Amino acid sequence: MIFIDNRQKEIDISDGFISHLEKVIEFVLKEEQVKEKCEVSLVFVNNDEIRNINRETRNIDKVTDVLSFPMIDYKKGKVYKDLYLNFNFDSMFFDNGNLVLGDIVISLERALEQSIEFNHSFFREASYLVIHSVLHLLGYDHMDEIEKRAMRNREEYILNKLNIPRE
């Protein structure tokens, strides 16, 4: 189950755009071997709101493109697919039978700026940010070079499988 909350008004987004991002989330979950019915929240905000959230949650007073709030605490170097066969999720991780993976907050304003900066489409940038964030919800990180390389490899693999290449 994917919940969408569009809190920003600066960028007009279509139902097709939202549907595409929902499919991206579903694809990442499938590729990462998530077999449980699960729940992910995707919230669209502007630069001011993501800056406030970043300041309140991470004590970093600056605009960022995306924030991920995973519900499951993974051991360093482990991701969902490393654990799911040998891990019983406590009932606190479920809501109405769905495994709650967490929340994704994207500044569409920043995504548009980055699409221009990186010379590719807004569609590609938003897709990349969703992939990046879902991987965070599943335990991927980029705090050291080994983890960063593994995460970047998964991002590129998924983008290519979805036929969303660099332009």
Short mmCIF file of N, CA and C in Angstrom, two decimals:
data_model
loop_
_atom_site.label_atom_id
_atom_site.label_comp_id
_atom_site.label_asym_id
_atom_site.label_seq_id
_atom_site.Cartn_x
_atom_site.Cartn_y
_atom_site.Cartn_z
N MET A 1 0.84 -1.17 0.00
CA MET A 1 0.00 0.00 0.00
C MET A 1 0.90 1.24 0.00
N ILE A 2 0.62 2.15 -0.89
CA ILE A 2 1.41 3.37 -1.01
C ILE A 2 0.49 4.55 -0.76
N PHE A 3 0.88 5.39 0.19
CA PHE A 3 0.12 6.59 0.50
C PHE A 3 0.85 7.79 -0.09
N ILE A 4 0.14 8.63 -0.82
CA ILE A 4 0.71 9.83 -1.43
C ILE A 4 0.09 11.05 -0.76
N ASP A 5 0.95 11.99 -0.38
CA ASP A 5 0.49 13.24 0.22
C ASP A 5 1.22 14.39 -0.48
N ASN A 6 0.50 15.15 -1.29
CA ASN A 6 1.10 16.26 -2.03
C ASN A 6 0.87 17.55 -1.24
N ARG A 7 1.88 17.98 -0.50
CA ARG A 7 1.78 19.18 0.33
C ARG A 7 2.30 20.43 -0.37
N GLN A 8 2.86 20.27 -1.54
CA GLN A 8 3.43 21.42 -2.23
C GLN A 8 2.47 21.88 -3.32
N LYS A 9 2.55 23.14 -3.65
CA LYS A 9 1.67 23.71 -4.68
C LYS A 9 2.45 24.33 -5.83
N GLU A 10 3.78 24.36 -5.72
CA GLU A 10 4.60 25.06 -6.71
C GLU A 10 4.68 24.33 -8.04
N ILE A 11 4.64 23.01 -8.00
CA ILE A 11 4.84 22.21 -9.22
C ILE A 11 3.59 21.39 -9.46
N ASP A 12 3.02 21.57 -10.65
CA ASP A 12 1.82 20.83 -11.01
C ASP A 12 2.23 19.41 -11.43
N ILE A 13 1.67 18.42 -10.76
CA ILE A 13 2.00 17.04 -11.09
C ILE A 13 0.73 16.30 -11.51
N SER A 14 0.90 15.42 -12.47
CA SER A 14 -0.25 14.70 -13.02
C SER A 14 -0.48 13.39 -12.29
N ASP A 15 -1.66 12.84 -12.51
CA ASP A 15 -1.96 11.51 -11.99
C ASP A 15 -1.01 10.48 -12.59
N GLY A 16 -0.63 10.67 -13.85
CA GLY A 16 0.31 9.76 -14.51
C GLY A 16 1.68 9.77 -13.84
N PHE A 17 2.12 10.94 -13.43
CA PHE A 17 3.40 11.08 -12.72
C PHE A 17 3.34 10.33 -11.39
N ILE A 18 2.27 10.51 -10.64
CA ILE A 18 2.10 9.83 -9.36
C ILE A 18 2.02 8.32 -9.58
N SER A 19 1.27 7.90 -10.58
CA SER A 19 1.14 6.48 -10.89
C SER A 19 2.50 5.88 -11.25
N HIS A 20 3.29 6.62 -12.01
CA HIS A 20 4.63 6.15 -12.36
C HIS A 20 5.48 5.94 -11.10
N LEU A 21 5.46 6.89 -10.18
CA LEU A 21 6.27 6.77 -8.97
C LEU A 21 5.78 5.61 -8.09
N GLU A 22 4.49 5.38 -8.08
CA GLU A 22 3.96 4.21 -7.35
C GLU A 22 4.51 2.93 -7.97
N LYS A 23 4.55 2.86 -9.29
CA LYS A 23 5.09 1.68 -9.97
C LYS A 23 6.58 1.52 -9.69
N VAL A 24 7.30 2.63 -9.61
CA VAL A 24 8.72 2.58 -9.27
C VAL A 24 8.89 1.96 -7.88
N ILE A 25 8.11 2.42 -6.93
CA ILE A 25 8.19 1.88 -5.57
C ILE A 25 7.92 0.38 -5.59
N GLU A 26 6.84 -0.02 -6.26
CA GLU A 26 6.49 -1.44 -6.33
C GLU A 26 7.60 -2.26 -6.99
N PHE A 27 8.23 -1.71 -8.02
CA PHE A 27 9.31 -2.41 -8.71
C PHE A 27 10.51 -2.60 -7.80
N VAL A 28 10.89 -1.55 -7.08
CA VAL A 28 12.03 -1.65 -6.16
C VAL A 28 11.74 -2.72 -5.10
N LEU A 29 10.56 -2.71 -4.55
CA LEU A 29 10.20 -3.69 -3.53
C LEU A 29 10.30 -5.11 -4.08
N LYS A 30 9.83 -5.30 -5.30
CA LYS A 30 9.92 -6.63 -5.93
C LYS A 30 11.38 -7.02 -6.16
N GLU A 31 12.17 -6.10 -6.69
CA GLU A 31 13.59 -6.38 -6.95
C GLU A 31 14.36 -6.68 -5.67
N GLU A 32 13.92 -6.10 -4.57
CA GLU A 32 14.59 -6.30 -3.29
C GLU A 32 13.95 -7.44 -2.48
N GLN A 33 13.10 -8.22 -3.15
CA GLN A 33 12.54 -9.44 -2.59
C GLN A 33 11.62 -9.22 -1.39
N VAL A 34 10.92 -8.09 -1.38
CA VAL A 34 9.94 -7.84 -0.33
C VAL A 34 8.68 -8.63 -0.70
N LYS A 35 8.38 -9.61 0.11
CA LYS A 35 7.25 -10.49 -0.19
C LYS A 35 6.00 -10.15 0.63
N GLU A 36 6.18 -9.52 1.79
CA GLU A 36 5.04 -9.12 2.61
C GLU A 36 4.28 -7.99 1.94
N LYS A 37 3.00 -7.92 2.24
CA LYS A 37 2.26 -6.71 1.88
C LYS A 37 2.85 -5.61 2.76
N CYS A 38 3.11 -4.47 2.17
CA CYS A 38 3.77 -3.44 2.96
C CYS A 38 3.17 -2.07 2.68
N GLU A 39 3.64 -1.12 3.47
CA GLU A 39 3.14 0.25 3.44
C GLU A 39 4.32 1.22 3.34
N VAL A 40 4.20 2.14 2.40
CA VAL A 40 5.19 3.21 2.21
C VAL A 40 4.41 4.50 2.03
N SER A 41 4.86 5.56 2.70
CA SER A 41 4.26 6.89 2.51
C SER A 41 5.22 7.74 1.69
N LEU A 42 4.68 8.42 0.69
CA LEU A 42 5.45 9.31 -0.17
C LEU A 42 4.83 10.70 -0.06
N VAL A 43 5.62 11.64 0.46
CA VAL A 43 5.13 12.99 0.70
C VAL A 43 5.91 13.97 -0.17
N PHE A 44 5.18 14.79 -0.93
CA PHE A 44 5.80 15.82 -1.76
C PHE A 44 5.71 17.15 -1.03
N VAL A 45 6.85 17.83 -0.92
CA VAL A 45 6.91 19.13 -0.25
C VAL A 45 7.70 20.10 -1.10
N ASN A 46 7.79 21.35 -0.63
CA ASN A 46 8.63 22.35 -1.29
C ASN A 46 9.95 22.48 -0.51
N ASN A 47 10.82 23.37 -0.98
CA ASN A 47 12.13 23.53 -0.34
C ASN A 47 12.04 24.02 1.10
N ASP A 48 11.12 24.94 1.36
CA ASP A 48 10.99 25.45 2.74
C ASP A 48 10.60 24.34 3.70
N GLU A 49 9.65 23.51 3.29
CA GLU A 49 9.18 22.46 4.20
C GLU A 49 10.25 21.38 4.41
N ILE A 50 10.96 21.00 3.36
CA ILE A 50 11.97 19.96 3.56
C ILE A 50 13.13 20.50 4.40
N ARG A 51 13.41 21.80 4.25
CA ARG A 51 14.44 22.40 5.11
C ARG A 51 14.02 22.33 6.57
N ASN A 52 12.76 22.65 6.85
CA ASN A 52 12.26 22.57 8.23
C ASN A 52 12.32 21.15 8.77
N ILE A 53 11.91 20.18 7.96
CA ILE A 53 11.95 18.78 8.39
C ILE A 53 13.39 18.34 8.63
N ASN A 54 14.29 18.74 7.74
CA ASN A 54 15.71 18.40 7.87
C ASN A 54 16.28 18.98 9.16
N ARG A 55 15.90 20.22 9.46
CA ARG A 55 16.38 20.88 10.68
C ARG A 55 15.82 20.17 11.92
N GLU A 56 14.54 19.87 11.90
CA GLU A 56 13.90 19.25 13.06
C GLU A 56 14.35 17.82 13.31
N THR A 57 14.59 17.06 12.25
CA THR A 57 14.89 15.63 12.42
C THR A 57 16.37 15.30 12.40
N ARG A 58 17.17 16.12 11.70
CA ARG A 58 18.60 15.80 11.56
C ARG A 58 19.50 16.92 12.07
N ASN A 59 18.88 18.01 12.52
CA ASN A 59 19.64 19.16 13.01
C ASN A 59 20.54 19.75 11.92
N ILE A 60 20.09 19.66 10.68
CA ILE A 60 20.80 20.23 9.54
C ILE A 60 19.88 21.28 8.91
N ASP A 61 20.28 22.53 9.00
CA ASP A 61 19.43 23.64 8.56
C ASP A 61 19.74 23.99 7.10
N LYS A 62 19.35 23.07 6.19
CA LYS A 62 19.51 23.36 4.76
C LYS A 62 18.53 22.52 3.96
N VAL A 63 18.29 22.98 2.76
CA VAL A 63 17.40 22.27 1.83
C VAL A 63 18.10 21.00 1.38
N THR A 64 17.34 19.94 1.26
CA THR A 64 17.84 18.70 0.69
C THR A 64 16.80 18.20 -0.31
N ASP A 65 17.14 17.21 -1.09
CA ASP A 65 16.21 16.72 -2.10
C ASP A 65 15.23 15.70 -1.56
N VAL A 66 15.71 14.81 -0.69
CA VAL A 66 14.85 13.73 -0.21
C VAL A 66 15.28 13.32 1.19
N LEU A 67 14.31 12.94 2.00
CA LEU A 67 14.57 12.39 3.32
C LEU A 67 13.82 11.07 3.44
N SER A 68 14.48 10.11 4.06
CA SER A 68 13.89 8.78 4.25
C SER A 68 13.79 8.51 5.74
N PHE A 69 12.66 7.96 6.14
CA PHE A 69 12.44 7.63 7.54
C PHE A 69 12.03 6.17 7.67
N PRO A 70 13.04 5.28 7.69
CA PRO A 70 12.73 3.84 7.78
C PRO A 70 12.19 3.49 9.16
N MET A 71 11.27 2.55 9.18
CA MET A 71 10.70 2.07 10.43
C MET A 71 11.52 0.92 11.02
N ILE A 72 12.24 0.21 10.16
CA ILE A 72 13.01 -0.95 10.61
C ILE A 72 14.46 -0.51 10.79
N ASP A 73 15.03 -0.91 11.90
CA ASP A 73 16.43 -0.59 12.20
C ASP A 73 17.29 -1.78 11.78
N TYR A 74 18.06 -1.60 10.72
CA TYR A 74 18.89 -2.67 10.18
C TYR A 74 20.28 -2.61 10.79
N LYS A 75 20.91 -3.76 10.95
CA LYS A 75 22.30 -3.78 11.40
C LYS A 75 23.18 -3.26 10.28
N LYS A 76 24.29 -2.64 10.66
CA LYS A 76 25.20 -2.05 9.67
C LYS A 76 25.58 -3.10 8.61
N GLY A 77 25.43 -2.70 7.36
CA GLY A 77 25.80 -3.56 6.26
C GLY A 77 24.73 -4.58 5.87
N LYS A 78 23.62 -4.61 6.57
CA LYS A 78 22.53 -5.54 6.25
C LYS A 78 21.35 -4.79 5.65
N VAL A 79 20.70 -5.44 4.72
CA VAL A 79 19.51 -4.87 4.10
C VAL A 79 18.37 -5.88 4.21
N TYR A 80 17.20 -5.44 3.86
CA TYR A 80 16.00 -6.26 4.01
C TYR A 80 16.19 -7.68 3.48
N LYS A 81 16.66 -7.80 2.23
CA LYS A 81 16.74 -9.13 1.62
C LYS A 81 17.77 -10.03 2.29
N ASP A 82 18.68 -9.46 3.08
CA ASP A 82 19.60 -10.28 3.88
C ASP A 82 18.92 -10.86 5.10
N LEU A 83 17.81 -10.25 5.52
CA LEU A 83 17.19 -10.60 6.79
C LEU A 83 15.88 -11.36 6.67
N TYR A 84 15.12 -11.12 5.61
CA TYR A 84 13.72 -11.53 5.63
C TYR A 84 13.50 -13.02 5.83
N LEU A 85 14.41 -13.88 5.41
CA LEU A 85 14.23 -15.32 5.59
C LEU A 85 14.39 -15.74 7.05
N ASN A 86 15.22 -15.03 7.79
CA ASN A 86 15.52 -15.41 9.16
C ASN A 86 15.09 -14.37 10.18
N PHE A 87 14.08 -13.60 9.84
CA PHE A 87 13.70 -12.51 10.73
C PHE A 87 12.19 -12.50 10.89
N ASN A 88 11.75 -12.55 12.11
CA ASN A 88 10.32 -12.40 12.40
C ASN A 88 10.07 -10.95 12.78
N PHE A 89 9.29 -10.28 11.97
CA PHE A 89 8.97 -8.90 12.26
C PHE A 89 7.96 -8.85 13.40
N ASP A 90 8.26 -8.09 14.40
CA ASP A 90 7.38 -7.90 15.55
C ASP A 90 6.10 -7.23 15.07
N SER A 91 5.02 -7.47 15.77
CA SER A 91 3.73 -6.90 15.38
C SER A 91 3.76 -5.37 15.34
N MET A 92 4.71 -4.76 16.06
CA MET A 92 4.77 -3.29 16.05
C MET A 92 5.16 -2.74 14.67
N PHE A 93 5.69 -3.59 13.78
CA PHE A 93 6.06 -3.16 12.44
C PHE A 93 4.89 -3.26 11.45
N PHE A 94 3.73 -3.71 11.91
CA PHE A 94 2.59 -3.92 11.03
C PHE A 94 1.44 -2.97 11.34
N ASP A 95 0.71 -2.63 10.30
CA ASP A 95 -0.50 -1.85 10.43
C ASP A 95 -1.53 -2.48 9.50
N ASN A 96 -2.61 -2.98 10.07
CA ASN A 96 -3.66 -3.65 9.28
C ASN A 96 -3.09 -4.73 8.36
N GLY A 97 -2.13 -5.49 8.86
CA GLY A 97 -1.55 -6.59 8.08
C GLY A 97 -0.46 -6.19 7.12
N ASN A 98 -0.13 -4.91 7.05
CA ASN A 98 0.92 -4.42 6.15
C ASN A 98 2.19 -4.11 6.95
N LEU A 99 3.32 -4.59 6.45
CA LEU A 99 4.61 -4.25 7.04
C LEU A 99 4.89 -2.78 6.72
N VAL A 100 5.03 -1.96 7.75
CA VAL A 100 5.26 -0.53 7.55
C VAL A 100 6.76 -0.30 7.35
N LEU A 101 7.14 0.07 6.13
CA LEU A 101 8.55 0.28 5.82
C LEU A 101 9.02 1.67 6.19
N GLY A 102 8.16 2.67 6.04
CA GLY A 102 8.54 4.02 6.43
C GLY A 102 8.02 5.09 5.50
N ASP A 103 8.60 6.28 5.66
CA ASP A 103 8.15 7.47 4.95
C ASP A 103 9.27 8.04 4.09
N ILE A 104 8.85 8.58 2.95
CA ILE A 104 9.75 9.27 2.03
C ILE A 104 9.21 10.68 1.85
N VAL A 105 10.07 11.67 2.01
CA VAL A 105 9.69 13.07 1.80
C VAL A 105 10.58 13.63 0.71
N ILE A 106 9.96 14.10 -0.38
CA ILE A 106 10.71 14.63 -1.52
C ILE A 106 10.34 16.08 -1.75
N SER A 107 11.36 16.92 -1.89
CA SER A 107 11.12 18.28 -2.33
C SER A 107 11.08 18.26 -3.85
N LEU A 108 9.88 18.40 -4.40
CA LEU A 108 9.76 18.43 -5.86
C LEU A 108 10.42 19.68 -6.43
N GLU A 109 10.43 20.73 -5.64
CA GLU A 109 11.11 21.96 -6.05
C GLU A 109 12.61 21.69 -6.24
N ARG A 110 13.22 21.02 -5.28
CA ARG A 110 14.65 20.69 -5.37
C ARG A 110 14.89 19.67 -6.49
N ALA A 111 13.97 18.71 -6.65
CA ALA A 111 14.11 17.72 -7.72
C ALA A 111 14.12 18.41 -9.08
N LEU A 112 13.26 19.41 -9.26
CA LEU A 112 13.24 20.15 -10.52
C LEU A 112 14.56 20.91 -10.71
N GLU A 113 15.04 21.55 -9.67
CA GLU A 113 16.33 22.26 -9.75
C GLU A 113 17.46 21.31 -10.14
N GLN A 114 17.48 20.13 -9.52
CA GLN A 114 18.54 19.16 -9.81
C GLN A 114 18.42 18.58 -11.21
N SER A 115 17.20 18.43 -11.70
CA SER A 115 17.04 17.92 -13.07
C SER A 115 17.66 18.90 -14.07
N ILE A 116 17.52 20.17 -13.80
CA ILE A 116 18.13 21.19 -14.65
C ILE A 116 19.65 21.17 -14.48
N GLU A 117 20.10 21.12 -13.23
CA GLU A 117 21.52 21.11 -12.92
C GLU A 117 22.24 19.91 -13.55
N PHE A 118 21.60 18.73 -13.50
CA PHE A 118 22.21 17.50 -14.01
C PHE A 118 21.84 17.21 -15.46
N ASN A 119 21.07 18.12 -16.07
CA ASN A 119 20.70 18.03 -17.47
C ASN A 119 19.97 16.74 -17.82
N HIS A 120 18.99 16.39 -17.00
CA HIS A 120 18.09 15.31 -17.36
C HIS A 120 16.67 15.69 -16.94
N SER A 121 15.73 14.83 -17.24
CA SER A 121 14.33 15.19 -17.03
C SER A 121 13.94 15.17 -15.55
N PHE A 122 12.91 15.95 -15.25
CA PHE A 122 12.31 15.95 -13.92
C PHE A 122 11.80 14.55 -13.59
N PHE A 123 11.23 13.89 -14.57
CA PHE A 123 10.73 12.53 -14.45
C PHE A 123 11.84 11.59 -13.97
N ARG A 124 13.03 11.69 -14.58
CA ARG A 124 14.14 10.84 -14.19
C ARG A 124 14.63 11.18 -12.78
N GLU A 125 14.72 12.46 -12.48
CA GLU A 125 15.21 12.87 -11.16
C GLU A 125 14.27 12.39 -10.05
N ALA A 126 12.98 12.58 -10.25
CA ALA A 126 12.02 12.12 -9.25
C ALA A 126 12.06 10.60 -9.10
N SER A 127 12.20 9.89 -10.21
CA SER A 127 12.30 8.43 -10.17
C SER A 127 13.54 8.00 -9.39
N TYR A 128 14.66 8.64 -9.67
CA TYR A 128 15.90 8.33 -8.96
C TYR A 128 15.74 8.57 -7.45
N LEU A 129 15.16 9.69 -7.08
CA LEU A 129 15.01 10.00 -5.65
C LEU A 129 14.10 8.99 -4.95
N VAL A 130 13.07 8.54 -5.63
CA VAL A 130 12.20 7.51 -5.05
C VAL A 130 12.96 6.20 -4.89
N ILE A 131 13.69 5.79 -5.90
CA ILE A 131 14.49 4.55 -5.81
C ILE A 131 15.47 4.66 -4.65
N HIS A 132 16.20 5.76 -4.61
CA HIS A 132 17.19 6.00 -3.55
C HIS A 132 16.54 5.87 -2.17
N SER A 133 15.39 6.48 -2.02
CA SER A 133 14.73 6.50 -0.73
C SER A 133 14.15 5.14 -0.34
N VAL A 134 13.56 4.43 -1.29
CA VAL A 134 13.04 3.10 -0.98
C VAL A 134 14.19 2.19 -0.55
N LEU A 135 15.33 2.32 -1.21
CA LEU A 135 16.49 1.52 -0.80
C LEU A 135 16.90 1.86 0.63
N HIS A 136 16.82 3.13 1.01
CA HIS A 136 17.08 3.49 2.41
C HIS A 136 16.09 2.81 3.35
N LEU A 137 14.81 2.78 2.96
CA LEU A 137 13.81 2.13 3.79
C LEU A 137 14.10 0.64 3.97
N LEU A 138 14.85 0.08 3.02
CA LEU A 138 15.18 -1.34 3.05
C LEU A 138 16.57 -1.61 3.61
N GLY A 139 17.19 -0.59 4.20
CA GLY A 139 18.45 -0.79 4.91
C GLY A 139 19.70 -0.34 4.20
N TYR A 140 19.60 0.07 2.94
CA TYR A 140 20.80 0.55 2.23
C TYR A 140 21.22 1.89 2.80
N ASP A 141 22.51 2.14 2.75
CA ASP A 141 23.03 3.42 3.22
C ASP A 141 24.25 3.79 2.40
N HIS A 142 24.78 4.96 2.64
CA HIS A 142 25.96 5.42 1.91
C HIS A 142 26.91 6.16 2.84
N MET A 143 27.06 5.61 4.05
CA MET A 143 27.92 6.26 5.05
C MET A 143 29.40 5.92 4.85
N ASP A 144 29.69 4.78 4.24
CA ASP A 144 31.08 4.47 3.92
C ASP A 144 31.14 4.04 2.45
N GLU A 145 32.35 3.93 1.92
CA GLU A 145 32.52 3.68 0.49
C GLU A 145 31.94 2.34 0.03
N ILE A 146 32.06 1.31 0.83
CA ILE A 146 31.52 0.00 0.44
C ILE A 146 30.01 0.06 0.35
N GLU A 147 29.37 0.62 1.38
CA GLU A 147 27.91 0.76 1.36
C GLU A 147 27.46 1.67 0.22
N LYS A 148 28.19 2.75 0.03
CA LYS A 148 27.84 3.72 -1.01
C LYS A 148 27.88 3.05 -2.39
N ARG A 149 28.92 2.26 -2.64
CA ARG A 149 29.05 1.58 -3.92
C ARG A 149 27.91 0.59 -4.13
N ALA A 150 27.57 -0.18 -3.08
CA ALA A 150 26.48 -1.15 -3.18
C ALA A 150 25.15 -0.44 -3.47
N MET A 151 24.92 0.67 -2.80
CA MET A 151 23.68 1.41 -3.01
C MET A 151 23.63 2.00 -4.42
N ARG A 152 24.71 2.61 -4.86
CA ARG A 152 24.75 3.20 -6.21
C ARG A 152 24.56 2.12 -7.27
N ASN A 153 25.15 0.95 -7.07
CA ASN A 153 24.98 -0.15 -8.02
C ASN A 153 23.52 -0.57 -8.12
N ARG A 154 22.84 -0.67 -6.97
CA ARG A 154 21.42 -1.04 -6.98
C ARG A 154 20.59 0.04 -7.66
N GLU A 155 20.89 1.31 -7.37
CA GLU A 155 20.15 2.40 -8.00
C GLU A 155 20.26 2.33 -9.52
N GLU A 156 21.47 2.19 -10.02
CA GLU A 156 21.70 2.14 -11.47
C GLU A 156 21.05 0.90 -12.08
N TYR A 157 21.17 -0.22 -11.41
CA TYR A 157 20.56 -1.46 -11.90
C TYR A 157 19.05 -1.27 -12.05
N ILE A 158 18.40 -0.71 -11.04
CA ILE A 158 16.95 -0.52 -11.06
C ILE A 158 16.56 0.50 -12.11
N LEU A 159 17.28 1.61 -12.20
CA LEU A 159 16.99 2.60 -13.23
C LEU A 159 17.07 1.98 -14.62
N ASN A 160 18.09 1.16 -14.86
CA ASN A 160 18.24 0.51 -16.16
C ASN A 160 17.13 -0.50 -16.42
N LYS A 161 16.75 -1.28 -15.40
CA LYS A 161 15.66 -2.25 -15.56
C LYS A 161 14.34 -1.54 -15.86
N LEU A 162 14.16 -0.36 -15.30
CA LEU A 162 12.95 0.44 -15.56
C LEU A 162 13.07 1.25 -16.86
N ASN A 163 14.21 1.14 -17.52
CA ASN A 163 14.46 1.89 -18.75
C ASN A 163 14.36 3.40 -18.53
N ILE A 164 15.03 3.83 -17.46
CA ILE A 164 15.12 5.27 -17.15
C ILE A 164 16.61 5.62 -17.14
N PRO A 165 17.21 5.71 -18.33
CA PRO A 165 18.65 5.94 -18.41
C PRO A 165 19.01 7.41 -18.17
N ARG A 166 20.29 7.63 -17.96
CA ARG A 166 20.78 9.00 -17.94
C ARG A 166 20.58 9.57 -19.35
N GLU A 167 20.22 10.82 -19.42
CA GLU A 167 19.91 11.41 -20.73
C GLU A 167 21.05 12.22 -21.26
#
